[in-house]
mmCIF file with all atom_site columns, C-alpha atoms in Angstrom:
data_model
loop_
_atom_site.group_PDB
_atom_site.id
_atom_site.type_symbol
_atom_site.label_atom_id
_atom_site.label_alt_id
_atom_site.label_comp_id
_atom_site.label_asym_id
_atom_site.label_entity_id
_atom_site.label_seq_id
_atom_site.pdbx_PDB_ins_code
_atom_site.Cartn_x
_atom_site.Cartn_y
_atom_site.Cartn_z
_atom_site.occupancy
_atom_site.B_iso_or_equiv
_atom_site.pdbx_formal_charge
_atom_site.auth_seq_id
_atom_site.auth_comp_id
_atom_site.auth_asym_id
_atom_site.auth_atom_id
_atom_site.pdbx_PDB_model_num
ATOM 1   C CA . MET T 1 1   ? -3.976  -38.022 -40.499 1.00 0.00 ? 21  MET T CA 1
ATOM 2   C CA . THR T 1 2   ? -6.033  -36.898 -44.582 1.00 0.00 ? 22  THR T CA 1
ATOM 3   C CA . ALA T 1 3   ? -3.927  -38.526 -47.831 1.00 0.00 ? 23  ALA T CA 1
ATOM 4   C CA . TRP T 1 4   ? -1.512  -35.584 -49.243 1.00 0.00 ? 24  TRP T CA 1
ATOM 5   C CA . PRO T 1 5   ? -1.692  -34.096 -51.095 1.00 0.00 ? 25  PRO T CA 1
ATOM 6   C CA . VAL T 1 6   ? -4.415  -31.514 -49.907 1.00 0.00 ? 26  VAL T CA 1
ATOM 7   C CA . THR T 1 7   ? -5.199  -27.312 -50.607 1.00 0.00 ? 27  THR T CA 1
ATOM 8   C CA . LEU T 1 8   ? -7.278  -25.291 -48.214 1.00 0.00 ? 28  LEU T CA 1
ATOM 9   C CA . HIS T 1 9   ? -8.510  -21.924 -49.058 1.00 0.00 ? 29  HIS T CA 1
ATOM 10  C CA . SER T 1 10  ? -9.301  -18.862 -46.883 1.00 0.00 ? 30  SER T CA 1
ATOM 11  C CA . GLN T 1 11  ? -12.151 -17.184 -47.995 1.00 0.00 ? 31  GLN T CA 1
ATOM 12  C CA . ASP T 1 12  ? -12.642 -13.485 -47.541 1.00 0.00 ? 32  ASP T CA 1
ATOM 13  C CA . GLY T 1 13  ? -14.630 -11.377 -49.893 1.00 0.00 ? 33  GLY T CA 1
ATOM 14  C CA . ARG T 1 14  ? -13.343 -8.450  -48.515 1.00 0.00 ? 34  ARG T CA 1
ATOM 15  C CA . GLN T 1 15  ? -10.010 -9.075  -49.451 1.00 0.00 ? 35  GLN T CA 1
ATOM 16  C CA . PRO T 1 16  ? -7.548  -11.237 -51.402 1.00 0.00 ? 36  PRO T CA 1
ATOM 17  C CA . GLN T 1 17  ? -8.337  -15.304 -52.073 1.00 0.00 ? 37  GLN T CA 1
ATOM 18  C CA . VAL T 1 18  ? -5.860  -17.478 -49.960 1.00 0.00 ? 38  VAL T CA 1
ATOM 19  C CA . VAL T 1 19  ? -4.762  -21.281 -51.385 1.00 0.00 ? 39  VAL T CA 1
ATOM 20  C CA . LEU T 1 20  ? -2.497  -23.162 -48.933 1.00 0.00 ? 40  LEU T CA 1
ATOM 21  C CA . ARG T 1 21  ? -1.585  -26.024 -51.156 1.00 0.00 ? 41  ARG T CA 1
ATOM 22  C CA . PRO T 1 22  ? 1.951   -28.021 -52.491 1.00 0.00 ? 42  PRO T CA 1
ATOM 23  C CA . LEU T 1 23  ? 4.935   -26.580 -53.792 1.00 0.00 ? 43  LEU T CA 1
ATOM 24  C CA . SER T 1 24  ? 5.199   -28.731 -57.586 1.00 0.00 ? 44  SER T CA 1
ATOM 25  C CA . MET T 1 25  ? 8.324   -28.688 -60.125 1.00 0.00 ? 45  MET T CA 1
ATOM 26  C CA . ARG T 1 26  ? 6.458   -25.837 -61.666 1.00 0.00 ? 46  ARG T CA 1
ATOM 27  C CA . ASP T 1 27  ? 6.767   -23.480 -59.222 1.00 0.00 ? 47  ASP T CA 1
ATOM 28  C CA . LYS T 1 28  ? 10.462  -24.047 -59.126 1.00 0.00 ? 48  LYS T CA 1
ATOM 29  C CA . GLY T 1 29  ? 10.861  -20.754 -61.055 1.00 0.00 ? 49  GLY T CA 1
ATOM 30  C CA . GLU T 1 30  ? 8.633   -18.274 -59.612 1.00 0.00 ? 50  GLU T CA 1
ATOM 31  C CA . TRP T 1 31  ? 9.731   -20.431 -56.245 1.00 0.00 ? 51  TRP T CA 1
ATOM 32  C CA . ASN T 1 32  ? 12.949  -18.938 -56.713 1.00 0.00 ? 52  ASN T CA 1
ATOM 33  C CA . VAL T 1 33  ? 12.165  -15.220 -57.166 1.00 0.00 ? 53  VAL T CA 1
ATOM 34  C CA . VAL T 1 34  ? 10.268  -14.809 -54.567 1.00 0.00 ? 54  VAL T CA 1
ATOM 35  C CA . ARG T 1 35  ? 12.364  -16.621 -52.016 1.00 0.00 ? 55  ARG T CA 1
ATOM 36  C CA . THR T 1 36  ? 15.814  -14.763 -53.611 1.00 0.00 ? 56  THR T CA 1
ATOM 37  C CA . GLU T 1 37  ? 13.997  -11.243 -53.496 1.00 0.00 ? 57  GLU T CA 1
ATOM 38  C CA . ASN T 1 38  ? 12.981  -12.449 -49.853 1.00 0.00 ? 58  ASN T CA 1
ATOM 39  C CA . ALA T 1 39  ? 16.425  -14.067 -49.070 1.00 0.00 ? 59  ALA T CA 1
ATOM 40  C CA . GLU T 1 40  ? 17.646  -11.293 -46.766 1.00 0.00 ? 60  GLU T CA 1
ATOM 41  C CA . TYR T 1 41  ? 14.151  -9.964  -44.950 1.00 0.00 ? 61  TYR T CA 1
ATOM 42  C CA . VAL T 1 42  ? 13.281  -13.410 -44.251 1.00 0.00 ? 62  VAL T CA 1
ATOM 43  C CA . GLY T 1 43  ? 17.116  -15.149 -43.871 1.00 0.00 ? 63  GLY T CA 1
ATOM 44  C CA . GLN T 1 44  ? 16.780  -13.543 -40.528 1.00 0.00 ? 64  GLN T CA 1
ATOM 45  C CA . TRP T 1 45  ? 14.342  -15.500 -39.296 1.00 0.00 ? 65  TRP T CA 1
ATOM 46  C CA . GLU T 1 46  ? 14.693  -19.594 -39.932 1.00 0.00 ? 66  GLU T CA 1
ATOM 47  C CA . PRO T 1 47  ? 16.738  -21.854 -38.750 1.00 0.00 ? 67  PRO T CA 1
ATOM 48  C CA . THR T 1 48  ? 20.817  -22.549 -39.912 1.00 0.00 ? 68  THR T CA 1
ATOM 49  C CA . ALA T 1 49  ? 22.888  -25.509 -39.649 1.00 0.00 ? 69  ALA T CA 1
ATOM 50  C CA . PRO T 1 50  ? 24.705  -25.486 -35.383 1.00 0.00 ? 70  PRO T CA 1
ATOM 51  C CA . ASP T 1 51  ? 28.055  -26.647 -37.525 1.00 0.00 ? 71  ASP T CA 1
ATOM 52  C CA . GLY T 1 52  ? 28.102  -24.186 -40.226 1.00 0.00 ? 72  GLY T CA 1
ATOM 53  C CA . ILE T 1 53  ? 27.825  -27.016 -42.288 1.00 0.00 ? 73  ILE T CA 1
ATOM 54  C CA . GLY T 1 54  ? 24.185  -26.688 -44.656 1.00 0.00 ? 74  GLY T CA 1
ATOM 55  C CA . GLN T 1 55  ? 23.222  -29.403 -47.043 1.00 0.00 ? 75  GLN T CA 1
ATOM 56  C CA . ARG T 1 56  ? 21.962  -28.110 -50.700 1.00 0.00 ? 76  ARG T CA 1
ATOM 57  C CA . ILE T 1 57  ? 19.622  -30.321 -52.093 1.00 0.00 ? 77  ILE T CA 1
ATOM 58  C CA . THR T 1 58  ? 17.957  -29.247 -55.504 1.00 0.00 ? 78  THR T CA 1
ATOM 59  C CA . PHE T 1 59  ? 14.480  -27.868 -56.130 1.00 0.00 ? 79  PHE T CA 1
ATOM 60  C CA . ARG T 1 60  ? 13.565  -31.523 -56.755 1.00 0.00 ? 80  ARG T CA 1
ATOM 61  C CA . GLN T 1 61  ? 15.058  -33.263 -54.214 1.00 0.00 ? 81  GLN T CA 1
ATOM 62  C CA . TYR T 1 62  ? 13.314  -30.354 -51.835 1.00 0.00 ? 82  TYR T CA 1
ATOM 63  C CA . VAL T 1 63  ? 10.054  -30.970 -53.006 1.00 0.00 ? 83  VAL T CA 1
ATOM 64  C CA . ARG T 1 64  ? 9.940   -34.402 -53.270 1.00 0.00 ? 84  ARG T CA 1
ATOM 65  C CA . GLY T 1 65  ? 10.993  -34.618 -49.763 1.00 0.00 ? 85  GLY T CA 1
ATOM 66  C CA . LEU T 1 66  ? 8.769   -32.493 -48.318 1.00 0.00 ? 86  LEU T CA 1
ATOM 67  C CA . ASP T 1 67  ? 5.964   -35.142 -50.432 1.00 0.00 ? 87  ASP T CA 1
ATOM 68  C CA . LYS T 1 68  ? 7.600   -37.944 -48.824 1.00 0.00 ? 88  LYS T CA 1
ATOM 69  C CA . GLU T 1 69  ? 6.737   -36.798 -45.746 1.00 0.00 ? 89  GLU T CA 1
ATOM 70  C CA . ALA T 1 70  ? 3.733   -34.921 -46.016 1.00 0.00 ? 90  ALA T CA 1
ATOM 71  C CA . ARG T 1 71  ? 2.554   -38.607 -46.743 1.00 0.00 ? 91  ARG T CA 1
ATOM 72  C CA . ALA T 1 72  ? 4.506   -40.273 -43.910 1.00 0.00 ? 92  ALA T CA 1
ATOM 73  C CA . GLY T 1 73  ? 1.825   -38.022 -42.172 1.00 0.00 ? 93  GLY T CA 1
ATOM 74  C CA . ARG T 1 74  ? 4.822   -36.190 -40.475 1.00 0.00 ? 94  ARG T CA 1
ATOM 75  C CA . ILE T 1 75  ? 4.367   -33.013 -41.639 1.00 0.00 ? 95  ILE T CA 1
ATOM 76  C CA . LEU T 1 76  ? 1.801   -30.672 -44.382 1.00 0.00 ? 96  LEU T CA 1
ATOM 77  C CA . PRO T 1 77  ? 3.923   -28.210 -45.704 1.00 0.00 ? 97  PRO T CA 1
ATOM 78  C CA . PHE T 1 78  ? 1.787   -25.713 -48.049 1.00 0.00 ? 98  PHE T CA 1
ATOM 79  C CA . VAL T 1 79  ? 2.987   -22.660 -50.575 1.00 0.00 ? 99  VAL T CA 1
ATOM 80  C CA . ILE T 1 80  ? 0.597   -19.711 -50.036 1.00 0.00 ? 100 ILE T CA 1
ATOM 81  C CA . VAL T 1 81  ? -0.748  -18.394 -52.772 1.00 0.00 ? 101 VAL T CA 1
ATOM 82  C CA . VAL T 1 82  ? -2.801  -15.114 -52.948 1.00 0.00 ? 102 VAL T CA 1
ATOM 83  C CA . ASP T 1 83  ? -4.836  -14.649 -56.427 1.00 0.00 ? 103 ASP T CA 1
ATOM 84  C CA . GLY T 1 84  ? -2.426  -17.170 -58.003 1.00 0.00 ? 104 GLY T CA 1
ATOM 85  C CA . ARG T 1 85  ? 1.030   -15.739 -57.475 1.00 0.00 ? 105 ARG T CA 1
ATOM 86  C CA . ILE T 1 86  ? 3.044   -17.713 -54.911 1.00 0.00 ? 106 ILE T CA 1
ATOM 87  C CA . ALA T 1 87  ? 3.507   -14.915 -51.304 1.00 0.00 ? 107 ALA T CA 1
ATOM 88  C CA . GLY T 1 88  ? 5.228   -17.836 -48.702 1.00 0.00 ? 108 GLY T CA 1
ATOM 89  C CA . GLN T 1 89  ? 4.944   -21.160 -47.080 1.00 0.00 ? 109 GLN T CA 1
ATOM 90  C CA . MET T 1 90  ? 3.410   -22.213 -44.271 1.00 0.00 ? 110 MET T CA 1
ATOM 91  C CA . HIS T 1 91  ? 4.265   -25.691 -42.613 1.00 0.00 ? 111 HIS T CA 1
ATOM 92  C CA . LEU T 1 92  ? 2.511   -27.807 -39.665 1.00 0.00 ? 112 LEU T CA 1
ATOM 93  C CA . PHE T 1 93  ? 5.650   -30.389 -39.616 1.00 0.00 ? 113 PHE T CA 1
ATOM 94  C CA . GLY T 1 94  ? 7.085   -32.044 -36.528 1.00 0.00 ? 114 GLY T CA 1
ATOM 95  C CA . ILE T 1 95  ? 3.391   -34.548 -36.099 1.00 0.00 ? 115 ILE T CA 1
ATOM 96  C CA . VAL T 1 96  ? 3.112   -36.801 -33.954 1.00 0.00 ? 116 VAL T CA 1
ATOM 97  C CA . HIS T 1 97  ? 0.566   -39.193 -33.188 1.00 0.00 ? 117 HIS T CA 1
ATOM 98  C CA . GLY T 1 98  ? -0.849  -41.241 -29.994 1.00 0.00 ? 118 GLY T CA 1
ATOM 99  C CA . SER T 1 99  ? -1.191  -39.441 -26.988 1.00 0.00 ? 119 SER T CA 1
ATOM 100 C CA . LEU T 1 100 ? -0.193  -36.080 -27.769 1.00 0.00 ? 120 LEU T CA 1
ATOM 101 C CA . LEU T 1 101 ? -1.253  -36.070 -30.831 1.00 0.00 ? 121 LEU T CA 1
ATOM 102 C CA . SER T 1 102 ? 0.519   -31.663 -31.313 1.00 0.00 ? 122 SER T CA 1
ATOM 103 C CA . GLY T 1 103 ? 3.021   -30.393 -34.524 1.00 0.00 ? 123 GLY T CA 1
ATOM 104 C CA . ALA T 1 104 ? 4.418   -26.932 -34.658 1.00 0.00 ? 124 ALA T CA 1
ATOM 105 C CA . ALA T 1 105 ? 3.885   -24.027 -37.318 1.00 0.00 ? 125 ALA T CA 1
ATOM 106 C CA . GLY T 1 106 ? 5.931   -22.236 -39.651 1.00 0.00 ? 126 GLY T CA 1
ATOM 107 C CA . TYR T 1 107 ? 5.983   -19.424 -42.040 1.00 0.00 ? 127 TYR T CA 1
ATOM 108 C CA . TRP T 1 108 ? 7.253   -17.096 -44.181 1.00 0.00 ? 128 TRP T CA 1
ATOM 109 C CA . VAL T 1 109 ? 5.950   -14.273 -46.158 1.00 0.00 ? 129 VAL T CA 1
ATOM 110 C CA . ALA T 1 110 ? 7.022   -12.408 -49.156 1.00 0.00 ? 130 ALA T CA 1
ATOM 111 C CA . ARG T 1 111 ? 7.751   -8.507  -47.845 1.00 0.00 ? 131 ARG T CA 1
ATOM 112 C CA . ARG T 1 112 ? 5.715   -6.815  -50.587 1.00 0.00 ? 132 ARG T CA 1
ATOM 113 C CA . GLN T 1 113 ? 2.711   -8.835  -49.345 1.00 0.00 ? 133 GLN T CA 1
ATOM 114 C CA . ALA T 1 114 ? 3.142   -8.044  -45.108 1.00 0.00 ? 134 ALA T CA 1
ATOM 115 C CA . GLY T 1 115 ? 0.741   -6.424  -43.137 1.00 0.00 ? 135 GLY T CA 1
ATOM 116 C CA . GLN T 1 116 ? -1.721  -7.702  -44.644 1.00 0.00 ? 136 GLN T CA 1
ATOM 117 C CA . GLY T 1 117 ? -3.045  -10.750 -42.516 1.00 0.00 ? 137 GLY T CA 1
ATOM 118 C CA . LEU T 1 118 ? -1.925  -13.542 -45.292 1.00 0.00 ? 138 LEU T CA 1
ATOM 119 C CA . ALA T 1 119 ? -0.201  -14.742 -41.998 1.00 0.00 ? 139 ALA T CA 1
ATOM 120 C CA . THR T 1 120 ? -2.647  -14.918 -39.692 1.00 0.00 ? 140 THR T CA 1
ATOM 121 C CA . ARG T 1 121 ? -5.434  -16.192 -42.917 1.00 0.00 ? 141 ARG T CA 1
ATOM 122 C CA . ALA T 1 122 ? -3.034  -18.377 -43.210 1.00 0.00 ? 142 ALA T CA 1
ATOM 123 C CA . LEU T 1 123 ? -2.191  -20.160 -40.251 1.00 0.00 ? 143 LEU T CA 1
ATOM 124 C CA . ALA T 1 124 ? -6.109  -20.322 -39.505 1.00 0.00 ? 144 ALA T CA 1
ATOM 125 C CA . ALA T 1 125 ? -6.956  -22.131 -42.341 1.00 0.00 ? 145 ALA T CA 1
ATOM 126 C CA . LEU T 1 126 ? -4.104  -24.562 -41.314 1.00 0.00 ? 146 LEU T CA 1
ATOM 127 C CA . CYS T 1 127 ? -5.255  -24.930 -37.925 1.00 0.00 ? 147 CYS T CA 1
ATOM 128 C CA . ASP T 1 128 ? -8.779  -25.292 -39.265 1.00 0.00 ? 148 ASP T CA 1
ATOM 129 C CA . HIS T 1 129 ? -7.539  -28.543 -41.161 1.00 0.00 ? 149 HIS T CA 1
ATOM 130 C CA . ALA T 1 130 ? -5.103  -29.677 -38.128 1.00 0.00 ? 150 ALA T CA 1
ATOM 131 C CA . PHE T 1 131 ? -7.731  -29.839 -35.149 1.00 0.00 ? 151 PHE T CA 1
ATOM 132 C CA . HIS T 1 132 ? -10.952 -30.834 -37.043 1.00 0.00 ? 152 HIS T CA 1
ATOM 133 C CA . GLU T 1 133 ? -9.352  -32.602 -40.669 1.00 0.00 ? 153 GLU T CA 1
ATOM 134 C CA . ALA T 1 134 ? -6.295  -34.277 -39.599 1.00 0.00 ? 154 ALA T CA 1
ATOM 135 C CA . GLY T 1 135 ? -7.161  -35.189 -35.726 1.00 0.00 ? 155 GLY T CA 1
ATOM 136 C CA . LEU T 1 136 ? -4.805  -32.949 -33.505 1.00 0.00 ? 156 LEU T CA 1
ATOM 137 C CA . HIS T 1 137 ? -4.641  -31.492 -30.685 1.00 0.00 ? 157 HIS T CA 1
ATOM 138 C CA . ARG T 1 138 ? -2.957  -28.991 -30.308 1.00 0.00 ? 158 ARG T CA 1
ATOM 139 C CA . VAL T 1 139 ? -0.994  -27.096 -32.310 1.00 0.00 ? 159 VAL T CA 1
ATOM 140 C CA . GLU T 1 140 ? 1.784   -24.476 -31.304 1.00 0.00 ? 160 GLU T CA 1
ATOM 141 C CA . VAL T 1 141 ? 3.896   -21.530 -33.446 1.00 0.00 ? 161 VAL T CA 1
ATOM 142 C CA . ASN T 1 142 ? 7.620   -20.579 -31.982 1.00 0.00 ? 162 ASN T CA 1
ATOM 143 C CA . ILE T 1 143 ? 8.659   -17.091 -31.605 1.00 0.00 ? 163 ILE T CA 1
ATOM 144 C CA . ARG T 1 144 ? 11.511  -15.046 -31.609 1.00 0.00 ? 164 ARG T CA 1
ATOM 145 C CA . PRO T 1 145 ? 10.609  -12.656 -29.596 1.00 0.00 ? 165 PRO T CA 1
ATOM 146 C CA . GLU T 1 146 ? 12.116  -9.974  -31.386 1.00 0.00 ? 166 GLU T CA 1
ATOM 147 C CA . ASN T 1 147 ? 9.896   -11.073 -34.022 1.00 0.00 ? 167 ASN T CA 1
ATOM 148 C CA . ALA T 1 148 ? 6.631   -8.713  -34.090 1.00 0.00 ? 168 ALA T CA 1
ATOM 149 C CA . ALA T 1 149 ? 5.125   -9.406  -37.541 1.00 0.00 ? 169 ALA T CA 1
ATOM 150 C CA . SER T 1 150 ? 4.873   -13.237 -36.352 1.00 0.00 ? 170 SER T CA 1
ATOM 151 C CA . LEU T 1 151 ? 3.745   -12.247 -32.520 1.00 0.00 ? 171 LEU T CA 1
ATOM 152 C CA . ARG T 1 152 ? 1.350   -9.990  -33.962 1.00 0.00 ? 172 ARG T CA 1
ATOM 153 C CA . VAL T 1 153 ? -0.431  -12.839 -35.919 1.00 0.00 ? 173 VAL T CA 1
ATOM 154 C CA . VAL T 1 154 ? -1.117  -15.195 -33.186 1.00 0.00 ? 174 VAL T CA 1
ATOM 155 C CA . GLU T 1 155 ? -1.941  -12.422 -30.942 1.00 0.00 ? 175 GLU T CA 1
ATOM 156 C CA . HIS T 1 156 ? -4.943  -11.722 -33.690 1.00 0.00 ? 176 HIS T CA 1
ATOM 157 C CA . LEU T 1 157 ? -5.937  -15.584 -32.993 1.00 0.00 ? 177 LEU T CA 1
ATOM 158 C CA . GLY T 1 158 ? -6.145  -16.062 -29.583 1.00 0.00 ? 178 GLY T CA 1
ATOM 159 C CA . PHE T 1 159 ? -2.865  -18.719 -28.991 1.00 0.00 ? 179 PHE T CA 1
ATOM 160 C CA . ARG T 1 160 ? -1.635  -18.568 -25.345 1.00 0.00 ? 180 ARG T CA 1
ATOM 161 C CA . ASP T 1 161 ? 1.558   -17.406 -23.874 1.00 0.00 ? 181 ASP T CA 1
ATOM 162 C CA . GLU T 1 162 ? 3.521   -20.928 -22.484 1.00 0.00 ? 182 GLU T CA 1
ATOM 163 C CA . GLY T 1 163 ? 6.288   -18.718 -22.093 1.00 0.00 ? 183 GLY T CA 1
ATOM 164 C CA . ILE T 1 164 ? 10.550  -18.553 -22.756 1.00 0.00 ? 184 ILE T CA 1
ATOM 165 C CA . ARG T 1 165 ? 12.380  -21.467 -24.138 1.00 0.00 ? 185 ARG T CA 1
ATOM 166 C CA . ALA T 1 166 ? 16.135  -20.290 -24.079 1.00 0.00 ? 186 ALA T CA 1
ATOM 167 C CA . ARG T 1 167 ? 18.335  -21.228 -26.720 1.00 0.00 ? 187 ARG T CA 1
ATOM 168 C CA . TYR T 1 168 ? 15.692  -23.284 -28.875 1.00 0.00 ? 188 TYR T CA 1
ATOM 169 C CA . LEU T 1 169 ? 16.695  -22.932 -32.206 1.00 0.00 ? 189 LEU T CA 1
ATOM 170 C CA . HIS T 1 170 ? 19.318  -22.249 -33.962 1.00 0.00 ? 190 HIS T CA 1
ATOM 171 C CA . ILE T 1 171 ? 18.710  -19.179 -36.224 1.00 0.00 ? 191 ILE T CA 1
ATOM 172 C CA . ASN T 1 172 ? 20.762  -16.541 -38.542 1.00 0.00 ? 192 ASN T CA 1
ATOM 173 C CA . GLY T 1 173 ? 23.822  -18.103 -36.676 1.00 0.00 ? 193 GLY T CA 1
ATOM 174 C CA . GLY T 1 174 ? 23.108  -18.597 -33.135 1.00 0.00 ? 194 GLY T CA 1
ATOM 175 C CA . TRP T 1 175 ? 20.860  -20.574 -31.087 1.00 0.00 ? 195 TRP T CA 1
ATOM 176 C CA . ARG T 1 176 ? 18.109  -18.218 -30.081 1.00 0.00 ? 196 ARG T CA 1
ATOM 177 C CA . ASP T 1 177 ? 15.549  -18.019 -27.934 1.00 0.00 ? 197 ASP T CA 1
ATOM 178 C CA . HIS T 1 178 ? 11.944  -18.750 -28.678 1.00 0.00 ? 198 HIS T CA 1
ATOM 179 C CA . ARG T 1 179 ? 8.497   -17.932 -27.448 1.00 0.00 ? 199 ARG T CA 1
ATOM 180 C CA . THR T 1 180 ? 5.590   -20.832 -27.225 1.00 0.00 ? 200 THR T CA 1
ATOM 181 C CA . TYR T 1 181 ? 2.397   -19.885 -28.490 1.00 0.00 ? 201 TYR T CA 1
ATOM 182 C CA . SER T 1 182 ? -0.478  -23.097 -29.053 1.00 0.00 ? 202 SER T CA 1
ATOM 183 C CA . LEU T 1 183 ? -3.439  -23.355 -29.085 1.00 0.00 ? 203 LEU T CA 1
ATOM 184 C CA . THR T 1 184 ? -6.075  -26.888 -28.591 1.00 0.00 ? 204 THR T CA 1
ATOM 185 C CA . THR T 1 185 ? -8.984  -28.015 -29.639 1.00 0.00 ? 205 THR T CA 1
ATOM 186 C CA . GLU T 1 186 ? -10.987 -27.606 -26.184 1.00 0.00 ? 206 GLU T CA 1
ATOM 187 C CA . ASP T 1 187 ? -10.231 -23.472 -26.605 1.00 0.00 ? 207 ASP T CA 1
ATOM 188 C CA . LEU T 1 188 ? -12.978 -23.153 -29.610 1.00 0.00 ? 208 LEU T CA 1
ATOM 189 C CA . LEU T 1 189 ? -15.764 -24.446 -27.924 1.00 0.00 ? 209 LEU T CA 1
ATOM 190 C CA . GLY T 1 190 ? -16.750 -26.572 -31.328 1.00 0.00 ? 210 GLY T CA 1
ATOM 191 C CA . GLY T 1 191 ? -16.199 -23.802 -33.816 1.00 0.00 ? 211 GLY T CA 1
ATOM 192 C CA . THR T 1 192 ? -13.280 -22.859 -36.161 1.00 0.00 ? 212 THR T CA 1
ATOM 193 C CA . VAL T 1 193 ? -9.689  -20.449 -35.551 1.00 0.00 ? 213 VAL T CA 1
ATOM 194 C CA . LEU T 1 194 ? -10.555 -18.428 -39.089 1.00 0.00 ? 214 LEU T CA 1
ATOM 195 C CA . GLU T 1 195 ? -14.416 -17.932 -37.038 1.00 0.00 ? 215 GLU T CA 1
ATOM 196 C CA . ARG T 1 196 ? -12.685 -17.333 -33.927 1.00 0.00 ? 216 ARG T CA 1
ATOM 197 C CA . TRP T 1 197 ? -10.927 -14.834 -35.039 1.00 0.00 ? 217 TRP T CA 1
ATOM 198 C CA . LYS T 1 198 ? -13.255 -12.483 -37.670 1.00 0.00 ? 218 LYS T CA 1
ATOM 199 C CA . GLN T 1 199 ? -16.199 -12.534 -34.578 1.00 0.00 ? 219 GLN T CA 1
ATOM 200 C CA . GLN T 1 200 ? -13.523 -10.479 -32.791 1.00 0.00 ? 220 GLN T CA 1
#
């Protein structure tokens, strides 16, 4: 696993620059505004506590917790920045080494910037880092079947459909089915996810 912090860039001369970097304390104001503006839009897809009791933590505790987990090699947490402005977040979490070498990606993009291919480019950059720098073999994404926008992201990148996981995660107040998609290093034939997507 590469040392934390890490910054990733997705360059495309025809589109805005997408940067994945760690969330920092100085992001508090902008991050709070983006999250507040998108609370309902993002909240319908985000995990909730089954007992209905959510743990309230400060922004400082949140950032420190992400950094601690990243330094321990269990997560790669990024904020998505487009042309200098926060547009969402993308994490590779549940990272397991040993004989599995796998992690699961999760992400959200602000409503005003949805549908522009930002999540696709950011996920491609994250996967390429996971495979080529972090030494992982597999990346999976678990998506609710009704989340059409996220389904398009993994389809664009050629993720393999591995089927439904019944009542997999507690989302928005209930246990929800998710469809699992994955990529492994063998799928890339020595190339990158970003290159493969651009060649389609």
